[in-house]
Amino acid sequence: CPPALHHGCQFSRCSDRRYIKDGVVVYSGAIGCFCRVRHAAFSSSCRCWAPPTPLFLVSQTLLDDARFVFFSLNRFVVNDTLASHAPYIAFDVFKTIRVPIHDDVWEMPEYIHSKPPNSYPAERFAASQFLRQIVPTNCLGYLRFLEIVFPPYNHACWPHDDHPALQDWVATIDWARNKINTPGLTLRLTMAGFLALPPLYPDERKLVTQAQGDQVLAGCDRILKPLACLGEDGLAQFYADFAWPWKWVRPVYDGHQQLTHHEHLLAWAQSKEEVLNERAGRFILGDRYDRIRRSEGTLEEMPWTIYHTPSY
């Protein structure tokens, strides 16, 4: 990858490294892997990064300083999807149909006829796991930016009030609120949307009914509600990015024939999402919402959407 796009790629997989020459990606032509991270080997061209674990083992002070720098200066994106690196893909079909992966898998009958799930399949959100198990408890106060992403689960997959995952989510936020430095934390909650085709995606959004869309929004609200206590504790910033469930349903636009241009239709749909986002922001920030928005404005584009932007 060009360093300007993915800066970190130049510090991994040295044997597969490519470089940019005169605007063209050129393969390095390595004869083998001599990566010092992967093997007991040495190469003058290896720049692969590895954490200085031996230094952490001999110096608690260095470990504490490194943790502070790592958790306070990085932006963390926690994606709830169970399988894929793409936040808009909710479930990994390969785990259910057990077929070999090849270029034509999308056309295989096993893929086409596999059924999407009809309930939330886990007992804990990825965000709960991140806060309780990934970040050391004494480092939660170092967090400065956290984005929580939920893929476009279908109307049947959002956990209900009695679901273990939602109960654990409520307990996790209550447990973490006194350990997080809320006045120094910016939180973004993304409820992603995508014009999708089953079964890799849990539902085809252009077929969503009014009742199904209402179920999706109700599921989003159940996840949003426990975060209100962070706003009460003085959360520095909160941004919501909620997809309007009916954005891709063509009959929705039938009553708006005056919106003849694609740009006008898109702007109209985005206005619906702005209402959802403002509603969520006011719910979390309360009376501080207008003041914070005037002083801070909107947040920049999310880096993980470079290759996975929703289609309209």
Coordinates of C-alpha atoms in Angstrom, one line a residue:
C1 CA 0.0 0.0 0.0
P2 CA 1.2 3.6 -0.6
P3 CA 2.4 4.9 2.8
A4 CA 0.1 7.9 2.5
L5 CA -2.9 5.5 2.5
H6 CA -1.8 2.8 4.9
H7 CA 1.3 4.0 6.7
G8 CA 1.7 0.8 8.8
C9 CA 1.9 -1.6 5.8
Q10 CA 5.5 -0.7 5.2
F11 CA 6.4 -2.3 8.6
S12 CA 4.9 -5.8 8.0
R13 CA 5.3 -8.7 5.6
C14 CA 8.7 -7.6 4.3
S15 CA 9.0 -10.6 1.9
D16 CA 5.9 -9.5 0.1
R17 CA 6.7 -5.8 0.1
R18 CA 6.1 -3.6 -2.8
Y19 CA 7.3 -0.1 -3.3
I20 CA 6.2 2.9 -5.3
K21 CA 8.3 4.0 -8.3
D22 CA 7.2 6.8 -10.6
G23 CA 3.7 6.3 -9.4
V24 CA 3.7 2.6 -10.1
V25 CA 3.5 -0.2 -7.5
V26 CA 6.6 -2.5 -8.0
Y27 CA 7.1 -5.9 -6.5
S28 CA 10.3 -6.2 -4.5
G29 CA 11.1 -9.6 -5.9
A30 CA 12.3 -11.3 -2.7
I31 CA 13.7 -14.8 -3.0
G32 CA 12.3 -15.9 0.3
C33 CA 11.2 -14.8 3.8
F34 CA 14.0 -13.6 6.1
C35 CA 11.8 -11.7 8.4
R36 CA 13.3 -11.2 11.9
V37 CA 9.8 -11.2 13.4
R38 CA 8.7 -14.5 11.8
H39 CA 12.0 -16.4 11.9
A40 CA 15.3 -16.5 13.6
A41 CA 16.8 -14.7 10.6
F42 CA 18.1 -11.3 9.6
S43 CA 17.7 -9.2 6.5
S44 CA 18.9 -5.7 5.8
S45 CA 15.6 -4.9 4.1
C46 CA 13.4 -6.1 7.0
R47 CA 11.6 -3.3 8.7
C48 CA 8.8 -5.3 10.2
W49 CA 7.7 -4.0 13.6
A50 CA 7.4 -6.0 16.8
P51 CA 6.7 -4.7 20.3
P52 CA 9.8 -4.4 22.5
T53 CA 8.4 -7.0 24.8
P54 CA 11.8 -7.9 26.4
L55 CA 12.2 -4.3 27.5
F56 CA 8.7 -4.3 29.1
L57 CA 9.7 -7.4 31.1
V58 CA 12.6 -5.7 32.8
S59 CA 11.2 -2.2 33.2
Q60 CA 7.8 -1.6 34.7
T61 CA 8.2 2.2 34.2
L62 CA 8.9 1.7 30.5
L63 CA 5.8 -0.6 30.3
D64 CA 3.6 2.0 32.0
D65 CA 4.9 4.8 29.7
A66 CA 4.4 2.7 26.6
R67 CA 0.8 1.8 27.6
F68 CA 0.0 5.5 28.2
V69 CA 1.3 6.5 24.8
F70 CA -0.4 3.6 23.0
F71 CA -3.8 4.0 24.5
S72 CA -3.9 7.8 24.6
L73 CA -2.5 8.6 21.2
N74 CA -4.3 5.9 19.1
R75 CA -7.9 5.8 17.8
F76 CA -9.5 2.5 18.5
V77 CA -12.3 1.1 16.3
V78 CA -14.1 -2.0 17.7
N79 CA -16.1 -3.8 15.1
D80 CA -18.9 -6.2 16.3
T81 CA -18.8 -8.4 13.2
L82 CA -18.0 -12.0 14.1
A83 CA -16.1 -12.9 11.0
S84 CA -14.9 -10.3 8.5
H85 CA -12.5 -7.4 8.4
A86 CA -15.2 -5.4 6.6
P87 CA -17.5 -3.7 9.1
Y88 CA -20.5 -3.8 6.7
I89 CA -20.3 -7.6 6.5
A90 CA -22.2 -9.1 9.4
F91 CA -21.5 -12.8 9.2
D92 CA -19.0 -15.1 7.6
V93 CA -20.9 -17.5 5.3
F94 CA -17.8 -19.8 5.0
K95 CA -18.2 -20.7 8.7
T96 CA -21.7 -22.0 8.0
I97 CA -21.6 -23.6 4.6
R98 CA -18.1 -25.0 4.8
V99 CA -17.1 -24.7 1.2
P100 CA -13.6 -24.2 -0.2
I101 CA -12.8 -20.5 -0.8
H102 CA -12.2 -19.6 -4.4
D103 CA -12.9 -16.7 -6.8
D104 CA -16.4 -18.1 -7.8
V105 CA -17.7 -18.8 -4.4
W106 CA -20.3 -16.0 -4.7
E107 CA -22.0 -18.1 -7.5
M108 CA -22.0 -21.4 -5.6
P109 CA -25.4 -22.8 -4.8
E110 CA -24.3 -23.5 -1.2
Y111 CA -23.7 -19.7 -0.8
I112 CA -26.7 -18.5 -2.7
H113 CA -29.2 -20.7 -0.8
S114 CA -27.6 -20.5 2.7
K115 CA -29.9 -18.8 5.1
P116 CA -29.1 -15.7 7.2
P117 CA -29.2 -16.0 11.0
N118 CA -32.3 -15.0 12.9
S119 CA -30.9 -14.1 16.3
Y120 CA -27.8 -12.5 17.7
P121 CA -25.3 -15.3 17.9
A122 CA -23.0 -14.2 20.7
E123 CA -23.3 -13.7 24.5
R124 CA -21.0 -10.6 24.5
F125 CA -20.5 -7.6 22.2
A126 CA -17.1 -7.0 20.9
A127 CA -17.0 -3.7 22.6
S128 CA -17.6 -5.4 26.0
Q129 CA -14.8 -7.8 25.3
F130 CA -12.5 -4.9 24.3
L131 CA -13.2 -3.0 27.5
R132 CA -13.1 -5.9 29.9
Q133 CA -10.4 -8.2 28.4
I134 CA -8.3 -6.3 25.8
V135 CA -7.5 -3.0 27.5
P136 CA -5.8 -3.5 30.9
T137 CA -8.1 -2.1 33.6
N138 CA -5.6 0.5 34.8
C139 CA -5.3 1.7 31.2
L140 CA -9.0 2.4 30.6
G141 CA -8.4 6.0 31.7
Y142 CA -5.9 6.5 29.0
L143 CA -8.4 6.0 26.1
R144 CA -9.0 9.2 24.2
F145 CA -10.9 8.0 21.1
L146 CA -13.2 4.9 20.8
E147 CA -15.4 4.0 17.9
I148 CA -17.9 1.2 18.3
V149 CA -19.2 -0.3 15.0
F150 CA -22.2 -2.5 14.6
P151 CA -22.8 -4.1 11.2
P152 CA -26.2 -4.1 9.4
Y153 CA -27.7 -7.0 11.3
N154 CA -31.1 -7.8 10.1
H155 CA -34.3 -7.0 12.1
A156 CA -34.2 -10.4 13.9
C157 CA -30.6 -10.2 15.0
W158 CA -30.6 -7.2 17.3
P159 CA -30.5 -8.6 20.9
H160 CA -33.6 -8.0 23.0
D161 CA -33.6 -6.6 26.6
D162 CA -33.2 -10.1 28.1
H163 CA -30.5 -11.2 25.8
P164 CA -27.2 -12.1 27.6
A165 CA -25.2 -9.8 25.3
L166 CA -27.3 -6.8 26.1
Q167 CA -27.3 -7.5 29.8
D168 CA -23.5 -7.9 29.7
W169 CA -23.3 -4.6 27.8
V170 CA -25.2 -2.8 30.5
A171 CA -23.1 -4.3 33.2
T172 CA -19.9 -3.5 31.3
I173 CA -20.7 0.2 30.9
D174 CA -21.6 0.4 34.6
W175 CA -18.4 -1.3 35.5
A176 CA -16.2 0.9 33.3
R177 CA -17.7 4.3 33.9
N178 CA -15.6 4.9 37.0
K179 CA -12.5 3.7 35.3
I180 CA -12.8 5.7 32.1
N181 CA -11.6 9.3 31.9
T182 CA -14.9 10.5 30.4
P183 CA -14.0 14.2 30.2
G184 CA -11.1 13.2 28.0
L185 CA -12.9 10.6 25.8
T186 CA -14.4 11.0 22.4
L187 CA -16.9 8.2 21.6
R188 CA -18.5 7.4 18.2
L189 CA -21.2 4.9 17.8
T190 CA -21.7 3.6 14.2
M191 CA -24.8 1.6 13.2
A192 CA -23.7 0.7 9.6
G193 CA -25.9 0.3 6.6
F194 CA -25.4 -1.4 3.3
L195 CA -27.5 -2.3 0.2
A196 CA -26.9 -6.0 0.7
L197 CA -27.6 -9.3 -0.8
P198 CA -28.2 -12.4 1.3
P199 CA -26.8 -14.6 2.7
L200 CA -23.4 -13.0 3.3
Y201 CA -25.3 -10.0 4.4
P202 CA -28.2 -10.7 6.8
D203 CA -30.9 -9.0 4.8
E204 CA -31.5 -7.3 1.5
R205 CA -32.1 -3.7 2.6
K206 CA -34.2 -2.8 -0.4
L207 CA -36.8 -5.2 0.9
V208 CA -37.0 -3.9 4.4
T209 CA -40.6 -3.3 5.6
Q210 CA -41.8 -0.5 8.0
A211 CA -42.0 -3.0 10.9
Q212 CA -38.6 -4.5 10.2
G213 CA -37.0 -1.1 10.0
D214 CA -38.6 -0.1 13.3
Q215 CA -37.1 -3.3 14.8
V216 CA -33.6 -2.3 13.6
L217 CA -33.9 1.2 15.1
A218 CA -35.2 -0.3 18.4
G219 CA -32.2 -2.6 18.5
C220 CA -29.9 0.4 18.0
D221 CA -31.6 2.3 20.8
R222 CA -31.2 -0.6 23.2
I223 CA -27.4 -0.5 22.6
L224 CA -27.4 3.3 22.8
K225 CA -29.3 3.6 26.1
P226 CA -26.7 2.3 28.5
L227 CA -24.2 4.9 27.2
A228 CA -26.3 7.8 28.7
C229 CA -24.4 7.5 32.0
L230 CA -21.2 8.5 30.2
G231 CA -22.8 11.7 29.1
E232 CA -23.9 12.4 32.7
D233 CA -20.2 11.9 33.7
G234 CA -19.1 14.6 31.3
L235 CA -18.2 12.7 28.1
A236 CA -16.0 15.1 26.0
Q237 CA -17.6 14.2 22.7
F238 CA -20.1 11.9 21.2
Y239 CA -20.8 11.2 17.6
A240 CA -23.5 9.0 16.2
D241 CA -23.6 7.6 12.6
F242 CA -26.8 5.7 12.2
A243 CA -27.9 4.3 8.9
W244 CA -31.6 4.9 8.0
P245 CA -33.0 1.4 7.5
W246 CA -35.2 2.4 4.5
K247 CA -32.6 4.2 2.6
W248 CA -32.5 1.6 -0.2
V249 CA -36.3 0.8 -0.3
R250 CA -37.4 2.2 -3.6
P251 CA -41.2 2.7 -2.7
V252 CA -40.1 5.1 0.0
Y253 CA -39.2 7.6 -2.7
D254 CA -42.4 7.1 -4.7
G255 CA -44.1 9.9 -2.8
H256 CA -41.2 12.2 -3.7
Q257 CA -41.3 12.3 -7.4
Q258 CA -40.1 15.9 -7.4
L259 CA -36.7 14.5 -6.3
T260 CA -35.7 13.5 -9.8
H261 CA -32.0 13.6 -9.5
H262 CA -29.9 11.0 -7.7
E263 CA -28.1 13.7 -5.7
H264 CA -31.5 15.1 -4.4
L265 CA -32.6 11.6 -3.4
L266 CA -29.4 11.0 -1.6
A267 CA -29.6 14.3 0.2
W268 CA -33.1 13.6 1.3
A269 CA -32.1 10.2 2.7
Q270 CA -29.1 11.7 4.4
S271 CA -31.4 14.2 6.1
K272 CA -33.3 11.3 7.6
E273 CA -30.0 10.0 9.0
E274 CA -29.1 13.4 10.4
V275 CA -32.3 13.4 12.4
L276 CA -31.3 10.0 13.9
N277 CA -27.8 11.1 14.6
E278 CA -28.9 14.4 16.3
R279 CA -31.4 12.5 18.4
A280 CA -28.8 10.1 19.6
G281 CA -26.3 12.9 20.3
R282 CA -28.9 14.8 22.4
F283 CA -29.7 11.7 24.3
I284 CA -26.1 11.2 25.3
L285 CA -24.9 14.8 25.7
G286 CA -28.1 16.4 26.9
D287 CA -28.0 20.2 27.3
R288 CA -24.4 20.3 26.2
Y289 CA -25.1 19.1 22.7
D290 CA -25.6 22.4 21.0
R291 CA -22.6 24.0 22.7
I292 CA -20.3 21.1 21.9
R293 CA -21.4 21.0 18.3
R294 CA -20.8 24.7 17.8
S295 CA -17.3 24.5 19.2
E296 CA -16.2 21.1 17.8
G297 CA -18.2 20.7 14.6
T298 CA -18.4 17.3 12.9
L299 CA -15.8 14.5 12.9
E300 CA -13.7 13.7 9.9
E301 CA -14.4 10.7 7.7
M302 CA -13.9 7.3 9.3
P303 CA -10.6 5.7 8.0
W304 CA -12.0 2.2 7.8
T305 CA -14.6 3.2 5.2
I306 CA -12.0 3.8 2.5
Y307 CA -12.8 0.5 0.8
H308 CA -16.1 -0.2 2.4
T309 CA -18.3 2.8 1.9
P310 CA -22.0 2.0 1.7
S311 CA -23.6 1.9 -1.8
Y312 CA -26.7 3.9 -2.6

